[in-house]
Tab-separated table of N, CA and C and ligand atoms in Angstrom:
chain	number	residue	atom	x	y	z
A	829	UNK	N	0.853	-1.204	0.000
A	829	UNK	CA	0.000	0.000	0.000
A	829	UNK	C	0.888	1.253	0.000
A	830	UNK	N	0.763	2.142	-0.990
A	830	UNK	CA	1.617	3.338	-1.010
A	830	UNK	C	1.298	4.272	0.157
A	831	UNK	N	2.330	4.958	0.607
A	831	UNK	CA	2.177	5.900	1.710
A	831	UNK	C	2.880	7.195	1.310
A	832	UNK	N	2.150	8.299	1.381
A	832	UNK	CA	2.738	9.609	1.047
A	832	UNK	C	3.010	10.345	2.354
A	833	UNK	N	4.219	10.874	2.478
A	833	UNK	CA	4.563	11.614	3.698
A	833	UNK	C	5.556	12.725	3.363
A	834	UNK	N	5.812	13.596	4.348
A	834	UNK	CA	6.775	14.673	4.131
A	834	UNK	C	8.208	14.141	4.153
A	835	UNK	N	9.050	14.802	3.405
A	835	UNK	CA	10.490	14.495	3.399
A	835	UNK	C	11.076	14.705	4.788
A	836	UNK	N	11.980	13.802	5.186
A	836	UNK	CA	12.822	14.014	6.371
A	836	UNK	C	14.267	13.747	5.938
A	837	UNK	N	15.222	14.350	6.641
A	837	UNK	CA	16.611	14.328	6.176
A	837	UNK	C	17.199	12.935	5.917
A	838	UNK	N	16.848	11.909	6.695
A	838	UNK	CA	17.401	10.577	6.366
A	838	UNK	C	16.995	10.093	4.967
A	839	UNK	N	16.012	10.758	4.355
A	839	UNK	CA	15.583	10.378	2.996
A	839	UNK	C	16.551	10.890	1.924
A	840	UNK	N	17.465	11.799	2.300
A	840	UNK	CA	18.181	12.561	1.266
A	840	UNK	C	18.889	11.689	0.223
A	841	UNK	N	19.655	10.706	0.661
A	841	UNK	CA	20.444	9.920	-0.309
A	841	UNK	C	19.530	9.178	-1.288
A	842	UNK	N	18.441	8.661	-0.779
A	842	UNK	CA	17.508	7.922	-1.637
A	842	UNK	C	16.810	8.884	-2.627
A	843	UNK	N	16.445	10.066	-2.144
A	843	UNK	CA	15.826	11.073	-3.020
A	843	UNK	C	16.818	11.486	-4.108
A	844	UNK	N	18.072	11.696	-3.724
A	844	UNK	CA	19.097	12.061	-4.709
A	844	UNK	C	19.233	10.957	-5.760
A	845	UNK	N	19.180	9.698	-5.325
A	845	UNK	CA	19.284	8.570	-6.268
A	845	UNK	C	18.084	8.539	-7.209
A	846	UNK	N	16.902	8.851	-6.692
A	846	UNK	CA	15.702	8.873	-7.550
A	846	UNK	C	15.814	9.970	-8.599
A	847	UNK	N	16.272	11.147	-8.192
A	847	UNK	CA	16.430	12.246	-9.156
A	847	UNK	C	17.469	11.883	-10.217
A	848	UNK	N	18.556	11.258	-9.766
A	848	UNK	CA	19.595	10.862	-10.718
A	848	UNK	C	19.047	9.829	-11.704
A	849	UNK	N	18.336	8.826	-11.199
A	849	UNK	CA	17.784	7.778	-12.074
A	849	UNK	C	16.783	8.348	-13.065
A	850	UNK	N	16.132	9.462	-12.673
A	850	UNK	CA	15.137	10.086	-13.551
A	850	UNK	C	15.773	11.140	-14.459
A	851	UNK	N	17.106	11.287	-14.364
A	851	UNK	CA	17.792	12.267	-15.209
A	851	UNK	C	17.592	13.706	-14.761
A	852	UNK	N	17.219	13.893	-13.491
A	852	UNK	CA	16.995	15.238	-12.971
A	852	UNK	C	18.215	15.705	-12.199
A	853	UNK	N	18.430	17.036	-12.146
A	853	UNK	CA	19.497	17.591	-11.317
A	853	UNK	C	19.184	17.292	-9.855
A	854	UNK	N	20.240	17.011	-9.103
A	854	UNK	CA	20.060	16.731	-7.671
A	854	UNK	C	20.269	18.018	-6.886
A	855	UNK	N	19.274	18.420	-6.122
A	855	UNK	CA	19.457	19.582	-5.249
A	855	UNK	C	20.376	19.187	-4.097
A	856	UNK	N	21.317	20.085	-3.775
A	856	UNK	CA	22.231	19.778	-2.683
A	856	UNK	C	21.502	19.918	-1.342
A	857	UNK	N	22.151	19.407	-0.314
A	857	UNK	CA	21.572	19.552	1.032
A	857	UNK	C	21.397	21.033	1.373
A	858	UNK	N	22.380	21.865	0.970
A	858	UNK	CA	22.287	23.298	1.273
A	858	UNK	C	21.086	23.931	0.564
A	859	UNK	N	20.872	23.547	-0.684
A	859	UNK	CA	19.714	24.087	-1.404
A	859	UNK	C	18.409	23.646	-0.755
A	860	UNK	N	18.367	22.384	-0.347
A	860	UNK	CA	17.136	21.888	0.277
A	860	UNK	C	16.921	22.523	1.644
A	861	UNK	N	18.013	22.780	2.365
A	861	UNK	CA	17.889	23.470	3.655
A	861	UNK	C	17.240	24.829	3.431
A	862	UNK	N	17.686	25.537	2.373
A	862	UNK	CA	17.098	26.843	2.059
A	862	UNK	C	15.632	26.691	1.682
A	863	UNK	N	15.324	25.680	0.868
A	863	UNK	CA	13.931	25.477	0.459
A	863	UNK	C	13.036	25.186	1.665
A	864	UNK	N	13.564	24.384	2.593
A	864	UNK	CA	12.732	23.927	3.713
A	864	UNK	C	12.460	25.019	4.743
A	865	UNK	N	13.074	26.213	4.555
A	865	UNK	CA	12.699	27.321	5.440
A	865	UNK	C	11.296	27.813	5.104
A	866	UNK	N	10.794	27.436	3.893
A	866	UNK	CA	9.422	27.794	3.504
A	866	UNK	C	8.687	26.535	3.064
A	867	UNK	N	7.490	26.387	3.508
A	867	UNK	CA	6.587	25.322	3.064
A	867	UNK	C	7.208	23.926	3.091
A	868	UNK	N	7.786	23.502	4.203
A	868	UNK	CA	8.364	22.156	4.235
A	868	UNK	C	7.320	21.075	3.956
A	869	UNK	N	6.050	21.413	4.178
A	869	UNK	CA	4.981	20.425	3.946
A	869	UNK	C	4.734	20.167	2.467
A	870	UNK	N	5.454	20.914	1.596
A	870	UNK	CA	5.269	20.715	0.150
A	870	UNK	C	6.368	19.843	-0.466
A	871	UNK	N	7.208	19.264	0.337
A	871	UNK	CA	8.256	18.365	-0.159
A	871	UNK	C	7.855	16.953	0.287
A	872	UNK	N	7.373	16.162	-0.681
A	872	UNK	CA	6.738	14.881	-0.340
A	872	UNK	C	7.470	13.700	-0.963
A	873	UNK	N	7.374	12.571	-0.279
A	873	UNK	CA	7.918	11.321	-0.813
A	873	UNK	C	6.831	10.255	-0.758
A	874	UNK	N	6.998	9.241	-1.621
A	874	UNK	CA	6.081	8.098	-1.635
A	874	UNK	C	6.860	6.856	-1.238
A	875	UNK	N	6.263	6.073	-0.344
A	875	UNK	CA	6.870	4.807	0.077
A	875	UNK	C	5.959	3.650	-0.288
A	876	UNK	N	6.570	2.548	-0.683
A	876	UNK	CA	5.845	1.290	-0.846
A	876	UNK	C	6.610	0.261	-0.020
A	877	UNK	N	5.922	-0.390	0.892
A	877	UNK	CA	6.568	-1.362	1.791
A	877	UNK	C	7.820	-0.762	2.428
A	878	UNK	N	7.718	0.477	2.868
A	878	UNK	CA	8.796	1.196	3.572
A	878	UNK	C	9.989	1.515	2.686
A	879	UNK	N	9.855	1.304	1.386
A	879	UNK	CA	10.911	1.703	0.445
A	879	UNK	C	10.494	2.999	-0.217
A	880	UNK	N	11.416	3.969	-0.223
A	880	UNK	CA	11.101	5.275	-0.805
A	880	UNK	C	11.224	5.173	-2.334
A	881	UNK	N	10.106	5.379	-3.040
A	881	UNK	CA	10.098	5.129	-4.479
A	881	UNK	C	9.638	6.333	-5.301
A	882	UNK	N	9.295	7.438	-4.649
A	882	UNK	CA	8.857	8.603	-5.415
A	882	UNK	C	9.077	9.882	-4.629
A	883	UNK	N	9.170	10.988	-5.365
A	883	UNK	CA	9.418	12.279	-4.704
A	883	UNK	C	8.815	13.389	-5.545
A	884	UNK	N	8.370	14.444	-4.876
A	884	UNK	CA	7.943	15.659	-5.583
A	884	UNK	C	8.215	16.855	-4.665
A	885	UNK	N	8.618	17.956	-5.294
A	885	UNK	CA	8.965	19.172	-4.543
A	885	UNK	C	8.037	20.292	-4.997
A	886	UNK	N	7.269	20.831	-4.050
A	886	UNK	CA	6.373	21.936	-4.378
A	886	UNK	C	6.844	23.225	-3.738
A	887	UNK	N	6.478	24.350	-4.370
A	887	UNK	CA	6.748	25.647	-3.765
A	887	UNK	C	5.495	26.501	-3.907
A	888	UNK	N	5.375	27.506	-3.055
A	888	UNK	CA	4.247	28.437	-3.141
A	888	UNK	C	4.761	29.821	-2.800
A	889	UNK	N	4.560	30.767	-3.726
A	889	UNK	CA	5.107	32.115	-3.505
A	889	UNK	C	4.047	33.092	-2.999
A	890	UNK	N	2.868	32.567	-2.645
A	890	UNK	CA	1.796	33.431	-2.176
A	890	UNK	C	0.793	33.736	-3.269
A	891	UNK	N	1.150	33.445	-4.512
A	891	UNK	CA	0.223	33.664	-5.631
A	891	UNK	C	0.058	32.413	-6.470
A	892	UNK	N	1.181	31.774	-6.824
A	892	UNK	CA	1.148	30.571	-7.643
A	892	UNK	C	1.940	29.451	-6.974
A	893	UNK	N	1.492	28.237	-7.237
A	893	UNK	CA	2.264	27.083	-6.810
A	893	UNK	C	3.123	26.603	-7.958
A	894	UNK	N	4.174	25.880	-7.620
A	894	UNK	CA	5.075	25.337	-8.633
A	894	UNK	C	5.380	23.883	-8.243
A	895	UNK	N	5.392	23.014	-9.242
A	895	UNK	CA	5.754	21.614	-8.995
A	895	UNK	C	7.085	21.341	-9.662
A	896	UNK	N	8.023	20.794	-8.899
A	896	UNK	CA	9.385	20.557	-9.385
A	896	UNK	C	9.823	19.137	-9.032
A	897	UNK	N	10.731	18.632	-9.847
A	897	UNK	CA	11.479	17.413	-9.502
A	897	UNK	C	10.598	16.215	-9.118
A	898	UNK	N	9.513	16.022	-9.870
A	898	UNK	CA	8.718	14.813	-9.673
A	898	UNK	C	9.479	13.637	-10.273
A	899	UNK	N	9.648	12.578	-9.523
A	899	UNK	CA	10.331	11.382	-10.040
A	899	UNK	C	9.824	10.148	-9.309
A	900	UNK	N	9.647	9.078	-10.077
A	900	UNK	CA	9.270	7.783	-9.507
A	900	UNK	C	10.311	6.759	-9.950
A	901	UNK	N	10.695	5.886	-9.052
A	901	UNK	CA	11.628	4.792	-9.358
A	901	UNK	C	11.133	4.056	-10.607
A	902	UNK	N	12.025	3.861	-11.601
A	902	UNK	CA	11.592	3.201	-12.836
A	902	UNK	C	10.888	1.863	-12.593
A	903	UNK	N	11.274	1.148	-11.542
A	903	UNK	CA	10.663	-0.160	-11.269
A	903	UNK	C	9.247	-0.040	-10.711
A	904	UNK	N	8.841	1.175	-10.356
A	904	UNK	CA	7.529	1.363	-9.715
A	904	UNK	C	6.601	2.252	-10.537
A	905	UNK	N	6.967	2.480	-11.798
A	905	UNK	CA	6.136	3.384	-12.609
A	905	UNK	C	4.859	2.705	-13.089
A	906	UNK	N	3.913	3.523	-13.512
A	906	UNK	CA	2.600	3.108	-14.020
A	906	UNK	C	1.811	2.313	-12.979
A	907	UNK	N	2.006	2.699	-11.715
A	907	UNK	CA	1.200	2.118	-10.635
A	907	UNK	C	0.392	3.208	-9.938
A	908	UNK	N	0.411	4.398	-10.509
A	908	UNK	CA	-0.373	5.491	-9.923
A	908	UNK	C	0.340	6.262	-8.832
A	909	UNK	N	1.652	6.013	-8.642
A	909	UNK	CA	2.356	6.679	-7.536
A	909	UNK	C	2.541	8.179	-7.780
A	910	UNK	N	2.905	8.555	-9.011
A	910	UNK	CA	3.068	9.989	-9.297
A	910	UNK	C	1.724	10.694	-9.168
A	911	UNK	N	0.676	10.034	-9.616
A	911	UNK	CA	-0.668	10.621	-9.478
A	911	UNK	C	-0.984	10.873	-7.998
A	912	UNK	N	-0.646	9.908	-7.144
A	912	UNK	CA	-0.898	10.066	-5.701
A	912	UNK	C	-0.068	11.211	-5.112
A	913	UNK	N	1.216	11.276	-5.504
A	913	UNK	CA	2.094	12.338	-4.999
A	913	UNK	C	1.562	13.718	-5.386
A	914	UNK	N	1.172	13.851	-6.660
A	914	UNK	CA	0.698	15.155	-7.132
A	914	UNK	C	-0.630	15.509	-6.461
A	915	UNK	N	-1.512	14.520	-6.272
A	915	UNK	CA	-2.791	14.796	-5.603
A	915	UNK	C	-2.552	15.283	-4.175
A	916	UNK	N	-1.604	14.648	-3.495
A	916	UNK	CA	-1.302	15.060	-2.112
A	916	UNK	C	-0.718	16.472	-2.090
A	917	UNK	N	0.134	16.771	-3.072
A	917	UNK	CA	0.730	18.112	-3.140
A	917	UNK	C	-0.343	19.152	-3.461
A	918	UNK	N	-1.217	18.840	-4.413
A	918	UNK	CA	-2.297	19.779	-4.765
A	918	UNK	C	-3.168	20.080	-3.540
A	919	UNK	N	-3.441	19.032	-2.759
A	919	UNK	CA	-4.277	19.211	-1.562
A	919	UNK	C	-3.599	20.178	-0.584
A	920	UNK	N	-2.283	20.015	-0.437
A	920	UNK	CA	-1.548	20.873	0.487
A	920	UNK	C	-1.445	22.301	-0.039
A	921	UNK	N	-1.277	22.451	-1.361
A	921	UNK	CA	-1.239	23.794	-1.949
A	921	UNK	C	-2.602	24.469	-1.776
A	922	UNK	N	-3.660	23.712	-2.024
A	922	UNK	CA	-5.009	24.280	-1.879
A	922	UNK	C	-5.238	24.726	-0.433
A	923	UNK	N	-4.720	23.940	0.516
A	923	UNK	CA	-4.893	24.290	1.933
A	923	UNK	C	-4.180	25.598	2.272
A	924	UNK	N	-3.149	25.941	1.476
A	924	UNK	CA	-2.446	27.214	1.692
A	924	UNK	C	-3.151	28.377	0.983
A	925	UNK	N	-4.216	28.065	0.220
A	925	UNK	CA	-4.936	29.117	-0.505
A	925	UNK	C	-4.426	29.334	-1.910
A	926	UNK	N	-3.641	28.392	-2.419
A	926	UNK	CA	-3.040	28.535	-3.757
A	926	UNK	C	-4.100	28.247	-4.836
A	927	UNK	N	-4.373	29.235	-5.715
A	927	UNK	CA	-5.441	29.019	-6.696
A	927	UNK	C	-4.996	28.341	-7.991
A	928	UNK	N	-3.693	28.339	-8.279
A	928	UNK	CA	-3.227	27.754	-9.550
A	928	UNK	C	-1.804	27.244	-9.364
A	929	UNK	N	-1.512	26.150	-10.065
A	929	UNK	CA	-0.180	25.572	-9.942
A	929	UNK	C	0.414	25.391	-11.337
A	930	UNK	N	1.700	25.690	-11.460
A	930	UNK	CA	2.410	25.628	-12.743
A	930	UNK	C	3.569	24.639	-12.650
A	931	UNK	N	4.047	24.242	-13.817
A	931	UNK	CA	5.257	23.403	-13.870
A	931	UNK	C	5.854	23.498	-15.261
A	932	UNK	N	7.078	23.037	-15.385
A	932	UNK	CA	7.786	23.073	-16.663
A	932	UNK	C	8.064	21.656	-17.136
A	933	UNK	N	7.852	21.424	-18.421
A	933	UNK	CA	8.165	20.116	-19.024
A	933	UNK	C	8.910	20.386	-20.322
A	934	UNK	N	9.959	19.621	-20.572
A	934	UNK	CA	10.655	19.761	-21.854
A	934	UNK	C	9.733	19.267	-22.964
A	935	UNK	N	9.661	19.998	-24.095
A	935	UNK	CA	8.723	19.620	-25.153
A	935	UNK	C	8.969	18.211	-25.688
A	936	UNK	N	10.219	17.771	-25.649
A	936	UNK	CA	10.526	16.434	-26.184
A	936	UNK	C	10.214	15.323	-25.176
A	937	UNK	N	9.831	15.694	-23.965
A	937	UNK	CA	9.575	14.701	-22.924
A	937	UNK	C	8.119	14.245	-23.023
A	938	UNK	N	7.843	13.427	-24.032
A	938	UNK	CA	6.456	13.104	-24.360
A	938	UNK	C	5.765	12.279	-23.267
A	939	UNK	N	6.521	11.388	-22.609
A	939	UNK	CA	5.922	10.584	-21.541
A	939	UNK	C	5.444	11.479	-20.405
A	940	UNK	N	6.310	12.422	-19.990
A	940	UNK	CA	5.930	13.333	-18.903
A	940	UNK	C	4.759	14.213	-19.337
A	941	UNK	N	4.778	14.666	-20.586
A	941	UNK	CA	3.659	15.498	-21.069
A	941	UNK	C	2.342	14.734	-21.005
A	942	UNK	N	2.395	13.457	-21.396
A	942	UNK	CA	1.168	12.653	-21.346
A	942	UNK	C	0.698	12.484	-19.900
A	943	UNK	N	1.677	12.271	-19.015
A	943	UNK	CA	1.335	12.158	-17.592
A	943	UNK	C	0.614	13.420	-17.121
A	944	UNK	N	1.217	14.593	-17.403
A	944	UNK	CA	0.625	15.842	-16.892
A	944	UNK	C	-0.734	16.105	-17.510
A	945	UNK	N	-0.857	15.799	-18.807
A	945	UNK	CA	-2.172	15.964	-19.459
A	945	UNK	C	-3.215	15.072	-18.796
A	946	UNK	N	-2.825	13.830	-18.461
A	946	UNK	CA	-3.765	12.896	-17.824
A	946	UNK	C	-4.267	13.452	-16.494
A	947	UNK	N	-3.440	14.306	-15.858
A	947	UNK	CA	-3.832	14.895	-14.575
A	947	UNK	C	-4.474	16.269	-14.736
A	948	UNK	N	-4.687	16.698	-15.982
A	948	UNK	CA	-5.394	17.964	-16.198
A	948	UNK	C	-4.503	19.179	-16.347
A	949	UNK	N	-3.205	18.981	-16.497
A	949	UNK	CA	-2.261	20.104	-16.688
A	949	UNK	C	-2.104	20.355	-18.191
A	950	UNK	N	-2.461	21.554	-18.623
A	950	UNK	CA	-2.489	21.843	-20.048
A	950	UNK	C	-1.302	22.716	-20.454
A	951	UNK	N	-0.599	22.356	-21.530
A	951	UNK	CA	0.531	23.166	-21.995
A	951	UNK	C	0.082	24.579	-22.374
A	952	UNK	N	0.946	25.547	-22.090
A	952	UNK	CA	0.695	26.943	-22.445
A	952	UNK	C	1.724	27.371	-23.489
A	953	UNK	N	1.398	28.358	-24.322
A	953	UNK	CA	2.345	28.753	-25.363
A	953	UNK	C	3.500	29.622	-24.862
A	954	UNK	N	3.427	30.089	-23.608
A	954	UNK	CA	4.471	30.981	-23.085
A	954	UNK	C	5.843	30.324	-23.181
A	955	UNK	N	6.861	31.132	-23.382
A	955	UNK	CA	8.237	30.633	-23.406
A	955	UNK	C	8.928	31.097	-22.128
A	956	UNK	N	9.598	30.189	-21.453
A	956	UNK	CA	10.322	30.549	-20.231
A	956	UNK	C	11.512	31.424	-20.581
A	957	UNK	N	11.640	32.580	-19.943
A	957	UNK	CA	12.823	33.437	-20.080
A	957	UNK	C	13.524	33.457	-18.727
A	958	UNK	N	14.834	33.438	-18.720
A	958	UNK	CA	15.561	33.346	-17.455
A	958	UNK	C	16.868	34.107	-17.531
A	959	UNK	N	17.347	34.582	-16.394
A	959	UNK	CA	18.608	35.335	-16.342
A	959	UNK	C	19.264	35.116	-14.984
A	960	UNK	N	20.523	34.688	-14.950
A	960	UNK	CA	21.210	34.582	-13.655
A	960	UNK	C	21.530	35.975	-13.123
A	961	UNK	N	21.425	36.184	-11.822
A	961	UNK	CA	21.640	37.515	-11.244
A	961	UNK	C	23.041	37.691	-10.684
A	962	UNK	N	23.914	36.738	-10.907
A	962	UNK	CA	25.311	36.897	-10.507
A	962	UNK	C	25.533	36.837	-9.014
A	963	UNK	N	24.577	36.282	-8.294
A	963	UNK	CA	24.714	36.175	-6.842
A	963	UNK	C	25.456	34.894	-6.514
A	964	UNK	N	26.479	35.004	-5.665
A	964	UNK	CA	27.144	33.801	-5.190
A	964	UNK	C	26.694	33.567	-3.763
A	965	UNK	N	25.958	32.501	-3.578
A	965	UNK	CA	25.461	32.210	-2.234
A	965	UNK	C	26.511	31.439	-1.462
A	966	UNK	N	26.488	31.557	-0.119
A	966	UNK	CA	27.453	30.806	0.689
A	966	UNK	C	27.353	29.314	0.371
A	967	UNK	N	26.129	28.873	0.074
A	967	UNK	CA	25.914	27.450	-0.214
A	967	UNK	C	25.984	27.210	-1.711
A	968	UNK	N	26.872	27.926	-2.404
A	968	UNK	CA	26.901	27.885	-3.867
A	968	UNK	C	26.768	26.467	-4.397
A	969	UNK	N	25.797	26.306	-5.294
A	969	UNK	CA	25.523	24.984	-5.839
A	969	UNK	C	25.560	25.059	-7.348
A	970	UNK	N	25.961	23.959	-7.962
A	970	UNK	CA	26.023	23.922	-9.418
A	970	UNK	C	24.668	24.274	-10.020
A	971	UNK	N	23.604	23.854	-9.348
A	971	UNK	CA	22.281	24.060	-9.932
A	971	UNK	C	21.862	25.527	-9.926
A	972	UNK	N	22.632	26.425	-9.250
A	972	UNK	CA	22.317	27.854	-9.327
A	972	UNK	C	22.395	28.356	-10.757
A	973	UNK	N	23.173	27.663	-11.573
A	973	UNK	CA	23.346	28.122	-12.948
A	973	UNK	C	22.398	27.398	-13.899
A	974	UNK	N	21.594	26.511	-13.362
A	974	UNK	CA	20.705	25.724	-14.210
A	974	UNK	C	19.307	26.330	-14.218
A	975	UNK	N	18.492	25.821	-15.114
A	975	UNK	CA	17.108	26.258	-15.170
A	975	UNK	C	16.369	25.789	-13.915
A	976	UNK	N	15.119	26.246	-13.711
A	976	UNK	CA	14.412	26.014	-12.439
A	976	UNK	C	14.543	24.588	-11.923
B	1266	COA	C1	6.475	10.986	-15.245
B	1266	COA	C2	6.525	10.036	-14.033
B	1266	COA	C3	6.726	10.861	-12.762
B	1266	COA	C4	5.171	9.284	-13.955
B	1266	COA	O1	5.189	8.468	-12.790
B	1266	COA	P1	4.200	7.224	-12.632
B	1266	COA	O2	4.128	6.883	-11.184
B	1266	COA	O3	4.621	6.135	-13.557
B	1266	COA	O4	2.822	7.831	-13.137
B	1266	COA	P2	1.350	7.275	-12.802
B	1266	COA	O5	1.402	5.778	-12.699
B	1266	COA	O6	0.792	7.998	-11.622
B	1266	COA	O7	0.582	7.693	-14.123
B	1266	COA	C5	-0.710	8.263	-14.119
B	1266	COA	C6	-1.191	8.381	-15.547
B	1266	COA	O8	-0.341	9.267	-16.289
B	1266	COA	C7	-0.168	8.767	-17.630
B	1266	COA	N1	1.248	8.388	-17.830
B	1266	COA	C8	2.208	8.207	-16.889
B	1266	COA	N2	3.396	7.925	-17.453
B	1266	COA	C9	3.183	7.916	-18.781
B	1266	COA	C10	4.030	7.680	-19.902
B	1266	COA	N3	5.340	7.401	-19.767
B	1266	COA	N4	3.473	7.729	-21.144
B	1266	COA	C11	2.168	8.009	-21.305
B	1266	COA	N5	1.313	8.257	-20.271
B	1266	COA	C12	1.819	8.212	-19.034
B	1266	COA	C13	-1.106	7.561	-17.748
B	1266	COA	O9	-2.369	8.051	-18.165
B	1266	COA	C14	-1.151	7.075	-16.323
B	1266	COA	O10	-2.315	6.329	-16.046
B	1266	COA	P3	-2.378	4.752	-16.479
B	1266	COA	O11	-1.090	4.105	-16.025
B	1266	COA	O12	-3.583	4.267	-15.726
B	1266	COA	O13	-2.528	4.739	-17.960
B	1266	COA	C15	7.642	8.972	-14.170
B	1266	COA	O14	7.551	8.370	-15.451
B	1266	COA	C16	9.041	9.550	-14.003
B	1266	COA	O15	9.565	9.615	-12.899
B	1266	COA	N6	9.651	9.974	-15.118
B	1266	COA	C17	11.005	10.553	-15.090
B	1266	COA	C18	10.995	11.944	-14.466
B	1266	COA	C19	9.986	12.872	-15.135
B	1266	COA	O16	9.773	12.865	-16.339
B	1266	COA	N7	9.364	13.697	-14.258
B	1266	COA	C20	8.405	14.702	-14.682
B	1266	COA	C21	9.182	15.842	-15.244
B	1266	COA	S1	8.162	17.224	-15.609
């Protein structure tokens, strides 16, 4: 039976492995420490038989929610785990008063696009524009130079 719960620090290595297996950038501990100063209840993991097999990271800026770094262990896909993770995150965002949630998908990532469409997330024509601000944080991480 899948179980969705909040991230706790002993999960870090397993979460990093899931992101790596899914081809996603791994957020460092320092980056996650910074993230967890806000909305720690939006960083969720999925367990099956006490094995951590899925993760999703949500943020809320007071106006819009954002879904980042959703990943499910390849051996556990197509069992509804990502759907459960996203539903739990949506519930938590709604509880914060968030009226709309956004996310980014690479256009060539057809499997992920189909997943998001199945959950009611519709592609928009907007193009993401981005600019680094040249800030070097004490916890400088490689991902500071990467896209969201
Ligand atoms: C995308 C991902 C998170 C989906 O996880 P999952 O647990 O397998 O998804 P679910 O089982 O909850 O899928 C729910 C529905 O989404 C759709 N779906 C999911 N994966 C799909 C795929 N690869 N191709 C087409 N449709 C898909 C199906 O309609 C599915 O329902 P069904 O299995 O009853 O047909 C997983 O494939 C993954 O980790 N991929 C690598 C990382 C990634 O792409 N993350 C999202 C980046 S934006």
